[in-house]
């Protein structure tokens, strides 16, 4: 059993992906794996972390900028640790079967995951609140608002991570 905590780092603009990261952190802790959940842009060092889960929302066909920057900034340290990657995006249930579904930007996520040697990559549905502000989010929200994050699927994925980290 590793004693080093797992870092769950995220890139999120409207909070939906940040909450997924919190759910993953809670699941890890429930499995007695210490976990720190932090915004990717605020992480200064990976020292002391035994493994990393890196997630980001999808925006205009790309993984969140904070997740991409994190992957580049810590590429060497990440390759030395077990890494898991996730993204949250499509405003529908198309990824619920474990596929990339309608996730526009999945390609960008897989590219980074391959570079980091990620052990697994998961695409989850996203959330857009009806009251989202700013352009083009507010216009999108009129047509596509909803919460498509499947918490039980996310927790099942976190459980697989716990099993690997806890070995
Ligand atoms: C302006 C805008 C662009 C988006 N672009 C994409 C996209 O390219 N691919 C996708 O799957 N989802 C896209 N989405 C949906 C978001 O990924 C989804 O709302 C996600 O949950 C947002 O995460 P956040 O709350 O952590 O920022 C977009 C949403 C907005 C508002």
mmCIF file of N, CA, C and O in Angstrom, residues 63-141:
data_model
loop_
_atom_site.group_PDB
_atom_site.id
_atom_site.type_symbol
_atom_site.label_atom_id
_atom_site.label_comp_id
_atom_site.label_asym_id
_atom_site.label_seq_id
_atom_site.Cartn_x
_atom_site.Cartn_y
_atom_site.Cartn_z
ATOM 1 N N UNK A 63 -8.805 19.816 -24.812
ATOM 2 C CA UNK A 63 -8.771 19.620 -23.369
ATOM 3 C C UNK A 63 -8.512 20.985 -22.734
ATOM 4 O O UNK A 63 -7.837 21.834 -23.334
ATOM 5 N N UNK A 64 -9.036 21.206 -21.534
ATOM 6 C CA UNK A 64 -8.903 22.501 -20.857
ATOM 7 C C UNK A 64 -7.439 22.954 -20.827
ATOM 8 O O UNK A 64 -6.526 22.157 -20.544
ATOM 9 N N UNK A 65 -7.229 24.208 -21.080
ATOM 10 C CA UNK A 65 -5.888 24.787 -21.133
ATOM 11 C C UNK A 65 -5.059 24.507 -19.868
ATOM 12 O O UNK A 65 -3.865 24.218 -19.940
ATOM 13 N N UNK A 66 -5.689 24.555 -18.709
ATOM 14 C CA UNK A 66 -4.944 24.312 -17.464
ATOM 15 C C UNK A 66 -4.448 22.864 -17.402
ATOM 16 O O UNK A 66 -3.365 22.598 -16.863
ATOM 17 N N UNK A 67 -5.234 21.938 -17.939
ATOM 18 C CA UNK A 67 -4.810 20.529 -17.948
ATOM 19 C C UNK A 67 -3.658 20.344 -18.934
ATOM 20 O O UNK A 67 -2.671 19.654 -18.645
ATOM 21 N N UNK A 68 -3.757 20.993 -20.106
ATOM 22 C CA UNK A 68 -2.685 20.874 -21.112
ATOM 23 C C UNK A 68 -1.382 21.467 -20.575
ATOM 24 O O UNK A 68 -0.318 20.884 -20.710
ATOM 25 N N UNK A 69 -1.496 22.618 -19.936
ATOM 26 C CA UNK A 69 -0.295 23.271 -19.393
ATOM 27 C C UNK A 69 0.343 22.421 -18.303
ATOM 28 O O UNK A 69 1.561 22.309 -18.229
ATOM 29 N N UNK A 70 -0.509 21.864 -17.451
ATOM 30 C CA UNK A 70 -0.018 21.011 -16.368
ATOM 31 C C UNK A 70 0.746 19.823 -16.961
ATOM 32 O O UNK A 70 1.840 19.484 -16.504
ATOM 33 N N UNK A 71 0.150 19.212 -17.989
ATOM 34 C CA UNK A 71 0.772 18.040 -18.611
ATOM 35 C C UNK A 71 2.141 18.390 -19.184
ATOM 36 O O UNK A 71 3.087 17.609 -19.104
ATOM 37 N N UNK A 72 2.254 19.596 -19.751
ATOM 38 C CA UNK A 72 3.537 20.011 -20.334
ATOM 39 C C UNK A 72 4.545 20.371 -19.247
ATOM 40 O O UNK A 72 5.695 19.967 -19.290
ATOM 41 N N UNK A 73 4.050 21.122 -18.256
ATOM 42 C CA UNK A 73 4.931 21.626 -17.200
ATOM 43 C C UNK A 73 5.571 20.492 -16.400
ATOM 44 O O UNK A 73 6.731 20.550 -16.022
ATOM 45 N N UNK A 74 4.763 19.452 -16.117
ATOM 46 C CA UNK A 74 5.260 18.365 -15.263
ATOM 47 C C UNK A 74 5.493 17.080 -16.059
ATOM 48 O O UNK A 74 5.418 15.992 -15.493
ATOM 49 N N UNK A 75 5.756 17.193 -17.356
ATOM 50 C CA UNK A 75 5.802 15.973 -18.179
ATOM 51 C C UNK A 75 6.790 14.935 -17.633
ATOM 52 O O UNK A 75 6.458 13.747 -17.550
ATOM 53 N N UNK A 76 7.970 15.384 -17.231
ATOM 54 C CA UNK A 76 8.974 14.417 -16.755
ATOM 55 C C UNK A 76 8.497 13.738 -15.463
ATOM 56 O O UNK A 76 8.490 12.513 -15.354
ATOM 57 N N UNK A 77 8.044 14.537 -14.495
ATOM 58 C CA UNK A 77 7.594 13.975 -13.214
ATOM 59 C C UNK A 77 6.374 13.077 -13.398
ATOM 60 O O UNK A 77 6.199 12.094 -12.693
ATOM 61 N N UNK A 78 5.522 13.430 -14.361
ATOM 62 C CA UNK A 78 4.322 12.617 -14.584
ATOM 63 C C UNK A 78 4.690 11.263 -15.178
ATOM 64 O O UNK A 78 4.092 10.249 -14.833
ATOM 65 N N UNK A 79 5.686 11.261 -16.056
ATOM 66 C CA UNK A 79 6.082 9.979 -16.658
ATOM 67 C C UNK A 79 6.705 9.032 -15.640
ATOM 68 O O UNK A 79 6.753 7.830 -15.857
ATOM 69 N N UNK A 80 7.158 9.589 -14.498
ATOM 70 C CA UNK A 80 7.761 8.758 -13.445
ATOM 71 C C UNK A 80 6.714 8.223 -12.465
ATOM 72 O O UNK A 80 7.062 7.499 -11.532
ATOM 73 N N UNK A 81 5.464 8.632 -12.634
ATOM 74 C CA UNK A 81 4.421 8.236 -11.677
ATOM 75 C C UNK A 81 3.252 7.592 -12.410
ATOM 76 O O UNK A 81 3.028 7.888 -13.586
ATOM 77 N N UNK A 82 2.455 6.767 -11.687
ATOM 78 C CA UNK A 82 1.205 6.315 -12.308
ATOM 79 C C UNK A 82 0.291 7.524 -12.531
ATOM 80 O O UNK A 82 0.105 8.346 -11.631
ATOM 81 N N UNK A 83 -0.260 7.631 -13.738
ATOM 82 C CA UNK A 83 -1.115 8.770 -14.088
ATOM 83 C C UNK A 83 -2.420 8.259 -14.693
ATOM 84 O O UNK A 83 -2.413 7.313 -15.490
ATOM 85 N N UNK A 84 -3.510 8.882 -14.307
ATOM 86 C CA UNK A 84 -4.818 8.637 -14.920
ATOM 87 C C UNK A 84 -5.335 9.959 -15.484
ATOM 88 O O UNK A 84 -5.095 11.020 -14.886
ATOM 89 N N UNK A 85 -6.041 9.876 -16.584
ATOM 90 C CA UNK A 85 -6.514 11.084 -17.263
ATOM 91 C C UNK A 85 -8.026 11.002 -17.457
ATOM 92 O O UNK A 85 -8.566 9.936 -17.769
ATOM 93 N N UNK A 86 -8.711 12.136 -17.249
ATOM 94 C CA UNK A 86 -10.134 12.172 -17.597
ATOM 95 C C UNK A 86 -10.488 13.521 -18.202
ATOM 96 O O UNK A 86 -9.750 14.505 -18.073
ATOM 97 N N UNK A 87 -11.618 13.518 -18.887
ATOM 98 C CA UNK A 87 -12.155 14.762 -19.445
ATOM 99 C C UNK A 87 -13.667 14.743 -19.261
ATOM 100 O O UNK A 87 -14.283 13.680 -19.140
ATOM 101 N N UNK A 88 -14.240 15.932 -19.230
ATOM 102 C CA UNK A 88 -15.690 16.069 -19.081
ATOM 103 C C UNK A 88 -16.170 17.047 -20.142
ATOM 104 O O UNK A 88 -15.605 18.135 -20.273
ATOM 105 N N UNK A 89 -17.152 16.633 -20.930
ATOM 106 C CA UNK A 89 -17.544 17.519 -22.014
ATOM 107 C C UNK A 89 -18.944 17.385 -22.543
ATOM 108 O O UNK A 89 -19.795 18.238 -22.250
ATOM 109 N N UNK A 90 -19.201 16.329 -23.315
ATOM 110 C CA UNK A 90 -20.435 16.340 -24.104
ATOM 111 C C UNK A 90 -21.686 16.551 -23.254
ATOM 112 O O UNK A 90 -21.821 15.992 -22.165
ATOM 113 N N UNK A 91 -22.572 17.367 -23.766
ATOM 114 C CA UNK A 91 -23.806 17.676 -23.042
ATOM 115 C C UNK A 91 -24.889 16.702 -23.502
ATOM 116 O O UNK A 91 -25.938 17.080 -24.026
ATOM 117 N N UNK A 92 -24.555 15.423 -23.337
ATOM 118 C CA UNK A 92 -25.475 14.325 -23.639
ATOM 119 C C UNK A 92 -24.915 13.069 -22.965
ATOM 120 O O UNK A 92 -23.872 13.134 -22.315
ATOM 121 N N UNK A 93 -25.603 11.961 -23.135
ATOM 122 C CA UNK A 93 -25.181 10.733 -22.443
ATOM 123 C C UNK A 93 -24.293 9.850 -23.327
ATOM 124 O O UNK A 93 -24.098 8.673 -23.045
ATOM 125 N N UNK A 94 -23.706 10.443 -24.390
ATOM 126 C CA UNK A 94 -23.019 9.614 -25.395
ATOM 127 C C UNK A 94 -21.762 8.913 -24.889
ATOM 128 O O UNK A 94 -21.308 7.961 -25.506
ATOM 129 N N UNK A 95 -21.174 9.371 -23.768
ATOM 130 C CA UNK A 95 -19.967 8.693 -23.269
ATOM 131 C C UNK A 95 -20.300 7.653 -22.192
ATOM 132 O O UNK A 95 -19.406 7.003 -21.663
ATOM 133 N N UNK A 96 -21.574 7.530 -21.854
ATOM 134 C CA UNK A 96 -21.946 6.655 -20.734
ATOM 135 C C UNK A 96 -21.616 5.186 -20.990
ATOM 136 O O UNK A 96 -21.528 4.393 -20.051
ATOM 137 N N UNK A 97 -21.437 4.820 -22.266
ATOM 138 C CA UNK A 97 -21.070 3.428 -22.573
ATOM 139 C C UNK A 97 -19.553 3.221 -22.543
ATOM 140 O O UNK A 97 -19.057 2.168 -22.914
ATOM 141 N N UNK A 98 -18.819 4.250 -22.091
ATOM 142 C CA UNK A 98 -17.366 4.099 -21.985
ATOM 143 C C UNK A 98 -16.640 4.496 -23.260
ATOM 144 O O UNK A 98 -15.408 4.468 -23.307
ATOM 145 N N UNK A 99 -17.383 4.915 -24.276
ATOM 146 C CA UNK A 99 -16.752 5.350 -25.531
ATOM 147 C C UNK A 99 -16.463 6.856 -25.463
ATOM 148 O O UNK A 99 -16.811 7.522 -24.488
ATOM 149 N N UNK A 100 -15.861 7.392 -26.528
ATOM 150 C CA UNK A 100 -15.636 8.847 -26.593
ATOM 151 C C UNK A 100 -16.917 9.580 -26.988
ATOM 152 O O UNK A 100 -16.964 10.822 -26.927
ATOM 153 N N UNK A 101 -17.929 8.839 -27.399
ATOM 154 C CA UNK A 101 -19.231 9.424 -27.724
ATOM 155 C C UNK A 101 -19.093 10.637 -28.633
ATOM 156 O O UNK A 101 -18.350 10.622 -29.611
ATOM 157 N N UNK A 102 -19.790 11.706 -28.256
ATOM 158 C CA UNK A 102 -19.737 12.954 -29.035
ATOM 159 C C UNK A 102 -18.716 13.939 -28.473
ATOM 160 O O UNK A 102 -18.855 15.147 -28.685
ATOM 161 N N UNK A 103 -17.743 13.417 -27.745
ATOM 162 C CA UNK A 103 -16.783 14.316 -27.102
ATOM 163 C C UNK A 103 -15.862 14.951 -28.139
ATOM 164 O O UNK A 103 -14.843 14.364 -28.519
ATOM 165 N N UNK A 104 -16.226 16.149 -28.565
ATOM 166 C CA UNK A 104 -15.392 16.916 -29.492
ATOM 167 C C UNK A 104 -14.189 17.392 -28.680
ATOM 168 O O UNK A 104 -14.354 18.127 -27.696
ATOM 169 N N UNK A 105 -12.997 16.919 -29.056
ATOM 170 C CA UNK A 105 -11.811 17.245 -28.266
ATOM 171 C C UNK A 105 -11.187 16.009 -27.638
ATOM 172 O O UNK A 105 -10.109 16.089 -27.043
ATOM 173 N N UNK A 106 -11.844 14.867 -27.783
ATOM 174 C CA UNK A 106 -11.305 13.626 -27.205
ATOM 175 C C UNK A 106 -9.901 13.346 -27.749
ATOM 176 O O UNK A 106 -9.031 12.851 -27.035
ATOM 177 N N UNK A 107 -9.690 13.711 -29.007
ATOM 178 C CA UNK A 107 -8.402 13.457 -29.637
ATOM 179 C C UNK A 107 -7.263 14.165 -28.881
ATOM 180 O O UNK A 107 -6.191 13.591 -28.658
ATOM 181 N N UNK A 108 -7.537 15.402 -28.486
ATOM 182 C CA UNK A 108 -6.549 16.187 -27.737
ATOM 183 C C UNK A 108 -6.245 15.503 -26.394
ATOM 184 O O UNK A 108 -5.090 15.426 -25.963
ATOM 185 N N UNK A 109 -7.270 14.960 -25.769
ATOM 186 C CA UNK A 109 -7.090 14.285 -24.478
ATOM 187 C C UNK A 109 -6.236 13.029 -24.661
ATOM 188 O O UNK A 109 -5.276 12.786 -23.902
ATOM 189 N N UNK A 110 -6.547 12.246 -25.691
ATOM 190 C CA UNK A 110 -5.801 10.996 -25.915
ATOM 191 C C UNK A 110 -4.342 11.281 -26.262
ATOM 192 O O UNK A 110 -3.458 10.512 -25.902
ATOM 193 N N UNK A 111 -4.118 12.381 -26.952
ATOM 194 C CA UNK A 111 -2.743 12.743 -27.318
ATOM 195 C C UNK A 111 -1.910 12.988 -26.046
ATOM 196 O O UNK A 111 -0.817 12.446 -25.895
ATOM 197 N N UNK A 112 -2.457 13.762 -25.126
ATOM 198 C CA UNK A 112 -1.729 14.034 -23.884
ATOM 199 C C UNK A 112 -1.603 12.773 -23.041
ATOM 200 O O UNK A 112 -0.560 12.515 -22.436
ATOM 201 N N UNK A 113 -2.666 11.982 -22.985
ATOM 202 C CA UNK A 113 -2.637 10.754 -22.182
ATOM 203 C C UNK A 113 -1.529 9.828 -22.682
ATOM 204 O O UNK A 113 -0.791 9.241 -21.880
ATOM 205 N N UNK A 114 -1.380 9.738 -23.995
ATOM 206 C CA UNK A 114 -0.342 8.875 -24.564
ATOM 207 C C UNK A 114 1.038 9.405 -24.199
ATOM 208 O O UNK A 114 1.927 8.648 -23.804
ATOM 209 N N UNK A 115 1.214 10.721 -24.292
ATOM 210 C CA UNK A 115 2.507 11.329 -23.958
ATOM 211 C C UNK A 115 2.896 11.074 -22.517
ATOM 212 O O UNK A 115 4.059 10.927 -22.189
ATOM 213 N N UNK A 116 1.893 11.082 -21.637
ATOM 214 C CA UNK A 116 2.173 10.912 -20.209
ATOM 215 C C UNK A 116 2.228 9.452 -19.801
ATOM 216 O O UNK A 116 2.520 9.134 -18.657
ATOM 217 N N UNK A 117 1.878 8.563 -20.720
ATOM 218 C CA UNK A 117 1.833 7.137 -20.382
ATOM 219 C C UNK A 117 0.706 6.831 -19.410
ATOM 220 O O UNK A 117 0.862 6.005 -18.505
ATOM 221 N N UNK A 118 -0.430 7.513 -19.571
ATOM 222 C CA UNK A 118 -1.558 7.315 -18.645
ATOM 223 C C UNK A 118 -2.016 5.856 -18.642
ATOM 224 O O UNK A 118 -2.068 5.202 -19.683
ATOM 225 N N UNK A 119 -2.349 5.372 -17.461
ATOM 226 C CA UNK A 119 -2.788 3.977 -17.326
ATOM 227 C C UNK A 119 -4.207 3.799 -17.850
ATOM 228 O O UNK A 119 -4.573 2.720 -18.294
ATOM 229 N N UNK A 120 -5.000 4.864 -17.758
ATOM 230 C CA UNK A 120 -6.360 4.788 -18.312
ATOM 231 C C UNK A 120 -6.858 6.215 -18.571
ATOM 232 O O UNK A 120 -6.407 7.165 -17.919
ATOM 233 N N UNK A 121 -7.768 6.333 -19.514
ATOM 234 C CA UNK A 121 -8.350 7.631 -19.873
ATOM 235 C C UNK A 121 -9.861 7.465 -19.911
ATOM 236 O O UNK A 121 -10.355 6.539 -20.547
ATOM 237 N N UNK A 122 -10.570 8.361 -19.227
ATOM 238 C CA UNK A 122 -12.036 8.273 -19.218
ATOM 239 C C UNK A 122 -12.651 9.579 -19.701
ATOM 240 O O UNK A 122 -12.196 10.668 -19.341
ATOM 241 N N UNK A 123 -13.670 9.458 -20.535
ATOM 242 C CA UNK A 123 -14.435 10.612 -21.008
ATOM 243 C C UNK A 123 -15.792 10.581 -20.313
ATOM 244 O O UNK A 123 -16.510 9.587 -20.395
ATOM 245 N N UNK A 124 -16.110 11.671 -19.634
ATOM 246 C CA UNK A 124 -17.391 11.767 -18.929
ATOM 247 C C UNK A 124 -18.246 12.863 -19.556
ATOM 248 O O UNK A 124 -17.725 13.809 -20.164
ATOM 249 N N UNK A 125 -19.551 12.748 -19.351
ATOM 250 C CA UNK A 125 -20.450 13.807 -19.783
ATOM 251 C C UNK A 125 -20.158 15.094 -19.010
ATOM 252 O O UNK A 125 -19.477 15.073 -17.982
ATOM 253 N N UNK A 126 -20.649 16.209 -19.517
ATOM 254 C CA UNK A 126 -20.386 17.491 -18.875
ATOM 255 C C UNK A 126 -21.635 18.096 -18.251
ATOM 256 O O UNK A 126 -22.688 17.443 -18.146
ATOM 257 N N UNK A 127 -21.492 19.336 -17.821
ATOM 258 C CA UNK A 127 -22.623 20.074 -17.251
ATOM 259 C C UNK A 127 -22.570 21.505 -17.764
ATOM 260 O O UNK A 127 -21.500 22.124 -17.799
ATOM 261 N N UNK A 128 -23.721 21.986 -18.160
ATOM 262 C CA UNK A 128 -23.817 23.418 -18.490
ATOM 263 C C UNK A 128 -25.098 23.935 -17.849
ATOM 264 O O UNK A 128 -26.197 23.442 -18.141
ATOM 265 N N UNK A 129 -24.935 24.914 -16.961
ATOM 266 C CA UNK A 129 -26.099 25.412 -16.238
ATOM 267 C C UNK A 129 -26.923 26.328 -17.131
ATOM 268 O O UNK A 129 -26.389 27.047 -17.971
ATOM 269 N N UNK A 130 -28.222 26.277 -16.916
ATOM 270 C CA UNK A 130 -29.162 27.066 -17.718
ATOM 271 C C UNK A 130 -28.828 28.549 -17.633
ATOM 272 O O UNK A 130 -29.058 29.315 -18.554
ATOM 273 N N UNK A 131 -28.260 28.938 -16.491
ATOM 274 C CA UNK A 131 -27.981 30.345 -16.231
ATOM 275 C C UNK A 131 -26.555 30.744 -16.635
ATOM 276 O O UNK A 131 -26.095 31.829 -16.269
ATOM 277 N N UNK A 132 -25.860 29.877 -17.396
ATOM 278 C CA UNK A 132 -24.462 30.167 -17.764
ATOM 279 C C UNK A 132 -24.373 31.519 -18.453
ATOM 280 O O UNK A 132 -25.211 31.871 -19.288
ATOM 281 N N UNK A 133 -23.349 32.279 -18.092
ATOM 282 C CA UNK A 133 -23.177 33.624 -18.667
ATOM 283 C C UNK A 133 -21.998 33.653 -19.620
ATOM 284 O O UNK A 133 -21.142 32.778 -19.597
ATOM 285 N N UNK A 134 -21.962 34.695 -20.427
ATOM 286 C CA UNK A 134 -20.847 34.882 -21.359
ATOM 287 C C UNK A 134 -21.161 34.262 -22.702
ATOM 288 O O UNK A 134 -22.016 33.383 -22.812
ATOM 289 N N UNK A 135 -20.444 34.722 -23.713
ATOM 290 C CA UNK A 135 -20.635 34.196 -25.065
ATOM 291 C C UNK A 135 -19.514 33.197 -25.361
ATOM 292 O O UNK A 135 -18.360 33.470 -25.019
ATOM 293 N N UNK A 136 -19.805 32.040 -25.958
ATOM 294 C CA UNK A 136 -21.097 31.570 -26.448
ATOM 295 C C UNK A 136 -21.845 30.685 -25.460
ATOM 296 O O UNK A 136 -22.845 30.057 -25.809
ATOM 297 N N UNK A 137 -21.360 30.635 -24.183
ATOM 298 C CA UNK A 137 -21.969 29.709 -23.228
ATOM 299 C C UNK A 137 -23.464 29.951 -23.037
ATOM 300 O O UNK A 137 -24.260 29.000 -23.006
ATOM 301 N N UNK A 138 -23.881 31.220 -22.941
ATOM 302 C CA UNK A 138 -25.297 31.487 -22.659
ATOM 303 C C UNK A 138 -26.170 31.047 -23.828
ATOM 304 O O UNK A 138 -27.261 30.494 -23.638
ATOM 305 N N UNK A 139 -25.672 31.241 -25.051
ATOM 306 C CA UNK A 139 -26.437 30.805 -26.227
ATOM 307 C C UNK A 139 -26.515 29.279 -26.265
ATOM 308 O O UNK A 139 -27.571 28.699 -26.542
ATOM 309 N N UNK A 140 -25.391 28.622 -25.947
ATOM 310 C CA UNK A 140 -25.380 27.150 -25.913
ATOM 311 C C UNK A 140 -26.353 26.626 -24.869
ATOM 312 O O UNK A 140 -27.026 25.618 -25.054
ATOM 313 N N UNK A 141 -26.379 27.340 -23.714
ATOM 314 C CA UNK A 141 -27.208 26.874 -22.598
ATOM 315 C C UNK A 141 -28.686 26.860 -22.960
ATOM 316 O O UNK A 141 -29.445 26.025 -22.459
#
